[in-house]
GROMACS .gro file of C-alpha atoms in nm:
model
  117
    1MET     CA    1  10.293  11.714  10.941
    2LEU     CA    2  10.586  11.586  10.735
    3ARG     CA    3  10.468  11.392  10.432
    4SER     CA    4  10.718  11.159  10.267
    5ARG     CA    5  10.525  11.120   9.944
    6ARG     CA    6  10.420  11.394   9.711
    7PRO     CA    7  10.066  11.386   9.559
    8LEU     CA    8  10.049  11.140   9.264
    9ARG     CA    9   9.801  11.337   9.058
   10ALA     CA   10   9.543  11.612   9.099
   11GLY     CA   11   9.225  11.518   9.272
   12MET     CA   12   9.378  11.229   9.470
   13ASP     CA   13   9.596  11.390   9.734
   14GLY     CA   14   9.683  11.739   9.630
   15PRO     CA   15   9.569  12.057   9.463
   16ASP     CA   16   9.331  12.024   9.174
   17SER     CA   17   9.333  12.256   8.870
   18ALA     CA   18   9.135  12.516   9.065
   19GLY     CA   19   9.390  12.505   9.360
   20ARG     CA   20   9.163  12.335   9.595
   21PHE     CA   21   9.310  12.061   9.809
   22VAL     CA   22   9.128  11.738   9.749
   23GLY     CA   23   9.178  11.402   9.927
   24PHE     CA   24   9.105  11.043   9.835
   25ASP     CA   25   8.752  10.929   9.788
   26ALA     CA   26   8.756  10.622  10.008
   27ALA     CA   27   8.417  10.501   9.883
   28ARG     CA   28   8.559  10.473   9.525
   29MET     CA   29   8.869  10.268   9.620
   30PRO     CA   30   8.898   9.959   9.406
   31ARG     CA   31   8.864   9.620   9.572
   32PRO     CA   32   9.175   9.408   9.615
   33PRO     CA   33   9.217   9.141   9.345
   34ARG     CA   34   9.027   8.817   9.403
   35SER     CA   35   9.354   8.623   9.458
   36VAL     CA   36   9.461   8.861   9.738
   37ARG     CA   37   9.116   8.834   9.904
   38LEU     CA   38   9.129   8.451   9.883
   39LEU     CA   39   9.489   8.428  10.025
   40THR     CA   40   9.393   8.672  10.300
   41ARG     CA   41   9.084   8.486  10.407
   42THR     CA   42   9.284   8.156  10.413
   43THR     CA   43   9.565   8.303  10.609
   44LEU     CA   44   9.347   8.485  10.859
   45ARG     CA   45   9.079   8.218  10.900
   46ARG     CA   46   9.182   8.141  11.256
   47GLU     CA   47   9.218   8.498  11.365
   48THR     CA   48   8.964   8.707  11.537
   49PRO     CA   49   8.696   8.888  11.326
   50ALA     CA   50   8.825   9.226  11.446
   51LEU     CA   51   9.180   9.152  11.334
   52ARG     CA   52   9.057   9.024  10.999
   53ALA     CA   53   8.840   9.342  10.949
   54ALA     CA   54   9.135   9.563  11.049
   55LEU     CA   55   9.367   9.411  10.797
   56LEU     CA   56   9.111   9.391  10.515
   57THR     CA   57   8.997   9.757  10.557
   58ARG     CA   58   9.343   9.900  10.589
   59GLY     CA   59   9.345  10.065  10.240
   60VAL     CA   60   9.014  10.234  10.292
   61ARG     CA   61   9.111  10.360  10.639
   62THR     CA   62   9.443  10.487  10.504
   63ALA     CA   63   9.258  10.678  10.220
   64THR     CA   64   9.016  10.819  10.485
   65ASP     CA   65   9.305  10.944  10.698
   66VAL     CA   66   9.478  11.099  10.395
   67ALA     CA   67   9.152  11.285  10.304
   68ARG     CA   68   9.106  11.403  10.659
   69ILE     CA   69   9.467  11.533  10.673
   70ALA     CA   70   9.419  11.708  10.334
   71GLU     CA   71   9.101  11.876  10.466
   72LEU     CA   72   9.287  11.985  10.780
   73HIS     CA   73   9.562  12.132  10.551
   74HIS     CA   74   9.313  12.311  10.336
   75SER     CA   75   9.134  12.469  10.629
   76GLY     CA   76   9.454  12.585  10.777
   77ARG     CA   77   9.446  12.361  11.085
   78ALA     CA   78   9.743  12.150  10.975
   79CYS     CA   79  10.055  12.220  10.770
   80MET     CA   80  10.194  11.945  10.539
   81VAL     CA   81  10.566  11.970  10.468
   82PHE     CA   82  10.713  11.779  10.177
   83PRO     CA   83  11.091  11.711  10.141
   84ASP     CA   84  11.273  11.843   9.838
   85ARG     CA   85  11.218  11.641   9.514
   86SER     CA   86  11.580  11.537   9.531
   87ALA     CA   87  11.522  11.345   9.848
   88PRO     CA   88  11.588  10.973   9.808
   89PRO     CA   89  11.270  10.764   9.761
   90VAL     CA   90  11.219  10.538  10.060
   91SER     CA   91  10.982  10.237  10.067
   92ARG     CA   92  10.809  10.132  10.386
   93LEU     CA   93  11.022   9.820  10.389
   94THR     CA   94  11.361   9.991  10.348
   95THR     CA   95  11.621   9.876  10.598
   96ASP     CA   96  11.931  10.054  10.439
   97GLY     CA   97  12.050  10.278  10.729
   98THR     CA   98  12.239  10.519  10.500
   99LEU     CA   99  11.930  10.573  10.281
  100LEU     CA  100  11.706  10.618  10.580
  101ALA     CA  101  11.945  10.866  10.736
  102ALA     CA  102  11.955  11.070  10.410
  103ALA     CA  103  11.569  11.073  10.391
  104PHE     CA  104  11.530  11.172  10.750
  105GLU     CA  105  11.787  11.451  10.698
  106SER     CA  106  11.598  11.572  10.391
  107GLY     CA  107  11.277  11.585  10.591
  108ARG     CA  108  11.454  11.769  10.870
  109GLU     CA  109  11.583  12.035  10.624
  110ALA     CA  110  11.230  12.071  10.473
  111VAL     CA  111  11.084  12.142  10.815
  112LYS     CA  112  11.357  12.396  10.888
  113GLN     CA  113  11.297  12.572  10.556
  114THR     CA  114  10.926  12.589  10.610
  115PHE     CA  115  10.932  12.706  10.967
  116GLY     CA  116  11.262  12.891  10.973
  117ALA     CA  117  11.397  12.693  11.266
   0.00000   0.00000   0.00000
């Protein structure tokens, strides 16, 4: 599994001081600010309850997925590959083709180095 972002700090999505791989604690995720919740409720008031729930719980579900992937990595059932630290940072909204191509190439090189392909 190619991960584009490195762990931010120990205990969140990476090895802790004892070398154990620890994921996010989804139950301890902070709630979104009140203004965001109000705007979301107003914007989504005519949408189905299922869509509202999906959008409002996205952060928790993402944290749960990251924790599951980290556990799979720790148990040896998955391999996470991170690009070199010199790889260009890419946000999820980036549309610059040159930057995206450089980031993809950096990821491709990291996979080749990891698996010797």
